[in-house]
Coordinates of N, CA, C and O in Angstrom, one line a residue:
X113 N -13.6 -46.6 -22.6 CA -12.6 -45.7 -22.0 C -11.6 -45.2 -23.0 O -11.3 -45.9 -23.9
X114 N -11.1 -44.1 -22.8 CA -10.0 -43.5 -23.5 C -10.5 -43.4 -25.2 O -9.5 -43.5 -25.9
X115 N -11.4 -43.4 -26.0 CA -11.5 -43.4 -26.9 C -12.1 -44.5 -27.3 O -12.8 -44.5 -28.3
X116 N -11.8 -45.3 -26.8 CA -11.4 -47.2 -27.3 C -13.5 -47.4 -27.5 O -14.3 -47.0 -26.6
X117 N -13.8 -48.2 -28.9 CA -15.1 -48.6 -28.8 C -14.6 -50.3 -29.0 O -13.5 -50.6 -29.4
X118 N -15.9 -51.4 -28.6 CA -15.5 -52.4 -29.3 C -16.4 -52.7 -30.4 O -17.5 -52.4 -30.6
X119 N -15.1 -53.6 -31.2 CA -16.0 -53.9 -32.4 C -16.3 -55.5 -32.7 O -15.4 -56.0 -32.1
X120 N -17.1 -56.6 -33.2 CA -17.3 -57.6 -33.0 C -18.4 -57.9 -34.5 O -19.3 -57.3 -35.0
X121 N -17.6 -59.2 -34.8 CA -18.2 -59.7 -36.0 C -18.3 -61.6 -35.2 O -17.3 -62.2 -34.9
X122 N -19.7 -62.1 -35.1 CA -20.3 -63.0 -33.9 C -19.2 -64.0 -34.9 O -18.1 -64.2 -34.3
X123 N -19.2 -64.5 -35.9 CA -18.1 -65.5 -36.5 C -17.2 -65.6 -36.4 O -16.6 -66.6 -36.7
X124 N -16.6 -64.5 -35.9 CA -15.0 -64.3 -35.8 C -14.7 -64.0 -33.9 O -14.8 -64.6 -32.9
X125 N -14.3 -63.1 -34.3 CA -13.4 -62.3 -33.3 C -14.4 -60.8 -32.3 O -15.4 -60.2 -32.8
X126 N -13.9 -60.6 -31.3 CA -14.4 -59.0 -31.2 C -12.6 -58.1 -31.3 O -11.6 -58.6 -31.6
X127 N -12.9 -57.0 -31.0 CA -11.8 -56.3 -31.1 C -12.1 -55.0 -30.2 O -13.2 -55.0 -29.7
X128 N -11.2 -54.0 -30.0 CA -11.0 -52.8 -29.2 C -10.4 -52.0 -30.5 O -9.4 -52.4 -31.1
X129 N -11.2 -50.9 -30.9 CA -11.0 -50.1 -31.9 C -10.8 -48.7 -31.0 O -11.5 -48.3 -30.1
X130 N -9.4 -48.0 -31.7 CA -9.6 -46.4 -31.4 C -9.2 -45.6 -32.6 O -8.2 -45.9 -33.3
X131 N -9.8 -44.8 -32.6 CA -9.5 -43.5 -33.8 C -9.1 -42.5 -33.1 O -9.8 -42.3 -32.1
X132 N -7.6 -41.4 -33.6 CA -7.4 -40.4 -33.5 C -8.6 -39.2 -33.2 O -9.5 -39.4 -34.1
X133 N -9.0 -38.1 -32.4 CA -9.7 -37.1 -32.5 C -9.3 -36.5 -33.5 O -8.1 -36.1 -33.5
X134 N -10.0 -36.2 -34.7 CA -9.9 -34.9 -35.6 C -9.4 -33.4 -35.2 O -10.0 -32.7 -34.4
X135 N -8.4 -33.0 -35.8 CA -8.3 -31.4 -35.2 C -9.1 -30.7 -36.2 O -9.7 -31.4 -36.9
X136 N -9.4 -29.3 -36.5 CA -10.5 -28.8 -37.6 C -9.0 -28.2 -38.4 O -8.2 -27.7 -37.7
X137 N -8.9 -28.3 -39.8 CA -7.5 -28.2 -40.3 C -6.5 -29.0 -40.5 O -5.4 -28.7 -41.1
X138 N -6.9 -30.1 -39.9 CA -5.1 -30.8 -40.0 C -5.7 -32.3 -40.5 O -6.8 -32.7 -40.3
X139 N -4.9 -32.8 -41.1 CA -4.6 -33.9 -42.1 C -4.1 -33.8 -43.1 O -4.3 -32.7 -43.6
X140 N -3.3 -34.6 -43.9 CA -2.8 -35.1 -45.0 C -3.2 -35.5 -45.9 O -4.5 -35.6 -45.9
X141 N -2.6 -35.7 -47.1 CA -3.3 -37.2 -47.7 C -4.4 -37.3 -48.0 O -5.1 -36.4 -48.2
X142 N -4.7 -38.8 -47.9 CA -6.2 -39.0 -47.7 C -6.7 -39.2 -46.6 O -7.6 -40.0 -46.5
X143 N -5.9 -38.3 -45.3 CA -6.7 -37.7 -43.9 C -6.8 -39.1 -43.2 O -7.5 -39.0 -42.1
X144 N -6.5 -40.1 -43.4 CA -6.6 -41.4 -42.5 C -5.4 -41.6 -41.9 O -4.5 -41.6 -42.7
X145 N -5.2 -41.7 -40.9 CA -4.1 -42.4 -40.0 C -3.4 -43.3 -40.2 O -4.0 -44.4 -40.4
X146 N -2.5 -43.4 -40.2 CA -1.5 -45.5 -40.1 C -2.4 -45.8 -38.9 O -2.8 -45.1 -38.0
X147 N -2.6 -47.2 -39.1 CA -3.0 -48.5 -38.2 C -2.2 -49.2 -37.4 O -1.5 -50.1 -38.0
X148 N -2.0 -49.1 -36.4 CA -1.5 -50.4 -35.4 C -2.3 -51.5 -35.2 O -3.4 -51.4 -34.8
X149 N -1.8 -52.3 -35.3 CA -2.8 -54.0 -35.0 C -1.8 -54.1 -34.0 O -0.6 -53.8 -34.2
X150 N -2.4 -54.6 -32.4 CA -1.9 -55.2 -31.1 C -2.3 -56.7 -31.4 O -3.4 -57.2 -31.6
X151 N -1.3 -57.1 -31.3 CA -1.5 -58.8 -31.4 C -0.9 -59.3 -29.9 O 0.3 -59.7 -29.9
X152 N -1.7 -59.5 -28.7 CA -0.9 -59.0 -27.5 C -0.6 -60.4 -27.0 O -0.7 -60.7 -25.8
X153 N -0.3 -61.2 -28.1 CA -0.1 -62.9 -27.9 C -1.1 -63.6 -27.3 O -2.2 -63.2 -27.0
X154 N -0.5 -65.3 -27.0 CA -1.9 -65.9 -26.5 C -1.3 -66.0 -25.0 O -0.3 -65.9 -24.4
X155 N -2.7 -66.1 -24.9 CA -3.0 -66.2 -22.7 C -4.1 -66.9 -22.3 O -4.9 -67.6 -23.0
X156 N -4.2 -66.5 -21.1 CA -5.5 -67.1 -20.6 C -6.6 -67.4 -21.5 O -7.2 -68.4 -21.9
X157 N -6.7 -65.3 -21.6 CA -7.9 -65.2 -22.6 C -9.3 -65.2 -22.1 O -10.2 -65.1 -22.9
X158 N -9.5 -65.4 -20.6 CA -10.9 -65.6 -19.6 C -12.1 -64.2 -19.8 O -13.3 -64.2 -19.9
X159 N -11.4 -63.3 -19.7 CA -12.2 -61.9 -19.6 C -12.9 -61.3 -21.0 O -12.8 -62.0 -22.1
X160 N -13.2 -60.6 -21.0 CA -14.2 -60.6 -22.3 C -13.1 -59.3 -23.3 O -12.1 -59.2 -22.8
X161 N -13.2 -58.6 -24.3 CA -12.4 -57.9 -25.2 C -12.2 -56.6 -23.6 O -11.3 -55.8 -23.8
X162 N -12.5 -56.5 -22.9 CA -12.4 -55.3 -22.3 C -11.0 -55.3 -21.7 O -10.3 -54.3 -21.6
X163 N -10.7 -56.9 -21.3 CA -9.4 -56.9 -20.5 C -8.1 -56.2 -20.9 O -7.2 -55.6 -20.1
X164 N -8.2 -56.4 -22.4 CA -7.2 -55.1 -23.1 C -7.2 -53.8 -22.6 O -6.2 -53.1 -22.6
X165 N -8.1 -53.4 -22.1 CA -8.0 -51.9 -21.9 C -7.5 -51.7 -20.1 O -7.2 -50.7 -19.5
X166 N -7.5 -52.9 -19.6 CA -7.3 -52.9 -17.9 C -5.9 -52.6 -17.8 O -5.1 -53.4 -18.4
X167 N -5.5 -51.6 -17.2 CA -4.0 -50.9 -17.1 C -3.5 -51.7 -15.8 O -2.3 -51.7 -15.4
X168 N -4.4 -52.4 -15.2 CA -3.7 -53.5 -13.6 C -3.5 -54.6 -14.7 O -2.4 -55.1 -14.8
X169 N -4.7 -55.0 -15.5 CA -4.5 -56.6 -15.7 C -3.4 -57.2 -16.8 O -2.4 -56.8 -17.3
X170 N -4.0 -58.2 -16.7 CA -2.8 -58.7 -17.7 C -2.1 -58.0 -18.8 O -0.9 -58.1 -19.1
X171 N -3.0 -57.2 -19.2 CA -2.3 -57.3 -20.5 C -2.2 -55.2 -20.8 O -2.4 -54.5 -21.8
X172 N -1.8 -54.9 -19.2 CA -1.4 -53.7 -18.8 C -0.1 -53.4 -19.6 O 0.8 -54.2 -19.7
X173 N -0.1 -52.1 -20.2 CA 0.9 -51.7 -20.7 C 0.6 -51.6 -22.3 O 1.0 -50.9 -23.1
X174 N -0.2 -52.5 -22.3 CA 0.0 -52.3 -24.2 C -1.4 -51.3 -24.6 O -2.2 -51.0 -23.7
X175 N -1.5 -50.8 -25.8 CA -2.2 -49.8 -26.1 C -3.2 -49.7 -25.8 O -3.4 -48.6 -25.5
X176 N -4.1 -50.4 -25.7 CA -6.0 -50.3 -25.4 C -5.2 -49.6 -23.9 O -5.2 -48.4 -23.6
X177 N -4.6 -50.7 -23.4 CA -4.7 -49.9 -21.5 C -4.1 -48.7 -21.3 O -4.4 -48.1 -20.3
X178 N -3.3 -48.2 -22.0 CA -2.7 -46.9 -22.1 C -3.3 -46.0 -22.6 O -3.0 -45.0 -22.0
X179 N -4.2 -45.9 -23.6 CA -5.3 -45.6 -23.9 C -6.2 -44.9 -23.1 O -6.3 -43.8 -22.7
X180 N -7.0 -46.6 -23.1 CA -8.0 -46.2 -21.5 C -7.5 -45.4 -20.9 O -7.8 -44.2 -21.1
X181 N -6.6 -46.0 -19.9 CA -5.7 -45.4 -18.7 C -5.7 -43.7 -19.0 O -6.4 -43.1 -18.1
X182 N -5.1 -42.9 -19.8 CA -5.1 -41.9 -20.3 C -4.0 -41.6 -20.0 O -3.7 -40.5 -19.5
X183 N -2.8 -42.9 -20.4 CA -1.2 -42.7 -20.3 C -0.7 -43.2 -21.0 O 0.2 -44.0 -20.7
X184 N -1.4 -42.9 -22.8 CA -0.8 -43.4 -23.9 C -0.3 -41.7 -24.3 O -0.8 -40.6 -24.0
X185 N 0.8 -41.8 -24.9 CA 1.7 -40.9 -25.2 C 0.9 -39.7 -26.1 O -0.2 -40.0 -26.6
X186 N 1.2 -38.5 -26.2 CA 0.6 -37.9 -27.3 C 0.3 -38.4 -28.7 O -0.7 -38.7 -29.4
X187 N 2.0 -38.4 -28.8 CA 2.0 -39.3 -30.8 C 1.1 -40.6 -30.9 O 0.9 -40.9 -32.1
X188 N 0.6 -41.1 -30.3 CA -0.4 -42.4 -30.3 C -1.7 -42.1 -29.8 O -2.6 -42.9 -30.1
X189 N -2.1 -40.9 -29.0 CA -3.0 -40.8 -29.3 C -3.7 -39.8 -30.3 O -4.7 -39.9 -30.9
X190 N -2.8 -38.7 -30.4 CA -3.0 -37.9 -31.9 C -2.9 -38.7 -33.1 O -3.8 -38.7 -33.9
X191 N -2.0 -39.2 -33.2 CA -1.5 -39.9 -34.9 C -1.8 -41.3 -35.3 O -1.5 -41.6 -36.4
X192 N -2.3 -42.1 -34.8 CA -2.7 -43.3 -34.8 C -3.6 -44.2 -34.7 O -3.6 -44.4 -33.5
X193 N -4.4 -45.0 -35.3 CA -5.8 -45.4 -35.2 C -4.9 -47.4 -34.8 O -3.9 -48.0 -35.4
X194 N -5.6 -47.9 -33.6 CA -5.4 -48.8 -33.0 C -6.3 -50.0 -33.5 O -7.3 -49.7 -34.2
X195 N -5.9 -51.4 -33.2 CA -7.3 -52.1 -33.2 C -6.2 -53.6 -32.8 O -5.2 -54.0 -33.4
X196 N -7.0 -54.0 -31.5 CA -6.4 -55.2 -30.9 C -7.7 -56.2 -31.2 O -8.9 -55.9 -31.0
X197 N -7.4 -57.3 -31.5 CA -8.4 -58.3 -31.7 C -8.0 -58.9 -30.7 O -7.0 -58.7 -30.0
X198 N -9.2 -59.8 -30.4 CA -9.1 -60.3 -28.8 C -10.0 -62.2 -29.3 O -10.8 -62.4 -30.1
X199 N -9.5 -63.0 -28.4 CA -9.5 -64.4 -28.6 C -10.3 -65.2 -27.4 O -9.8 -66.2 -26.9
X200 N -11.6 -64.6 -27.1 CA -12.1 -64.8 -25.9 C -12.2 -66.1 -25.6 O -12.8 -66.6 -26.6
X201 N -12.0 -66.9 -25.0 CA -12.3 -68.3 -24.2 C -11.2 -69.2 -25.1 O -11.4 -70.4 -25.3
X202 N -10.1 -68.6 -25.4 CA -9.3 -69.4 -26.8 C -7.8 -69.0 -26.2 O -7.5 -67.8 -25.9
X203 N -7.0 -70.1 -26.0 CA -5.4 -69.7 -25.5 C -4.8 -68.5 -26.5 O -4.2 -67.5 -26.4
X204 N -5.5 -69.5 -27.8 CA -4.7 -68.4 -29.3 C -5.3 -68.4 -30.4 O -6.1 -69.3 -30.6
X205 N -5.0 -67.6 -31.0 CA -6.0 -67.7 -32.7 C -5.9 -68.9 -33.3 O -6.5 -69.0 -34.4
X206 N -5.1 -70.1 -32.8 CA -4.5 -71.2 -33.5 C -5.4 -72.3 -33.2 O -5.4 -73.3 -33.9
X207 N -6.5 -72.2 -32.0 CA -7.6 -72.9 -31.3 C -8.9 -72.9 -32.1 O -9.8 -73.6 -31.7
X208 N -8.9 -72.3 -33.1 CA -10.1 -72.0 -33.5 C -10.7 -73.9 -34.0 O -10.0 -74.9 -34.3
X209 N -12.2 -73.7 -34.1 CA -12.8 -74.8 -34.7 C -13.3 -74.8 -35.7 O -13.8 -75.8 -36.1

């Protein structure tokens, strides 16, 4: 939803990735966006990387769900490439084994 794909490396982590739409003409630089990393603290953690994007659930309000939702602001979704890592079955990244 909203842009948002997930991305997942089986050793690590998965994540909720979004990139800015291209306009034909417009960019800078070297045409890449600033990055936001959502670090949306530790929790439960029960639902799979998608729960980020749920604008009811927990973790409503922060970028994936605003995103999704399609009630993230212009400037974030024009100008900004996202990426929330997600800690499935883990209170916090501090659990790891």
């Amino acid at each position: 939803g909203g842009g948002l794909v997930e991305v997942r490396d089986p050793e690590t982590y998965s994540a909720l990735a979004y990139a800015p739409p291209r306009a034909a003409g417009q960019g800078g630089g070297d045409g890449l966006p600033p990055l936001i990393v959502v670090l949306h603290g530790a929790g439960i953690n029960d639902g799979d990387v998608w729960s980020l994007a749920d604008f009811k659930g927990e973790h409503a309000g922060l970028m994936p769900s605003l995103l999704a939702s399609g009630r993230a602001p212009r400037e974030l979704r024009e100008g900004f490439a996202v990426l929330a890592p997600y800690s499935q079955g883990k209170r916090s990244f501090y659990e790891e084994r």
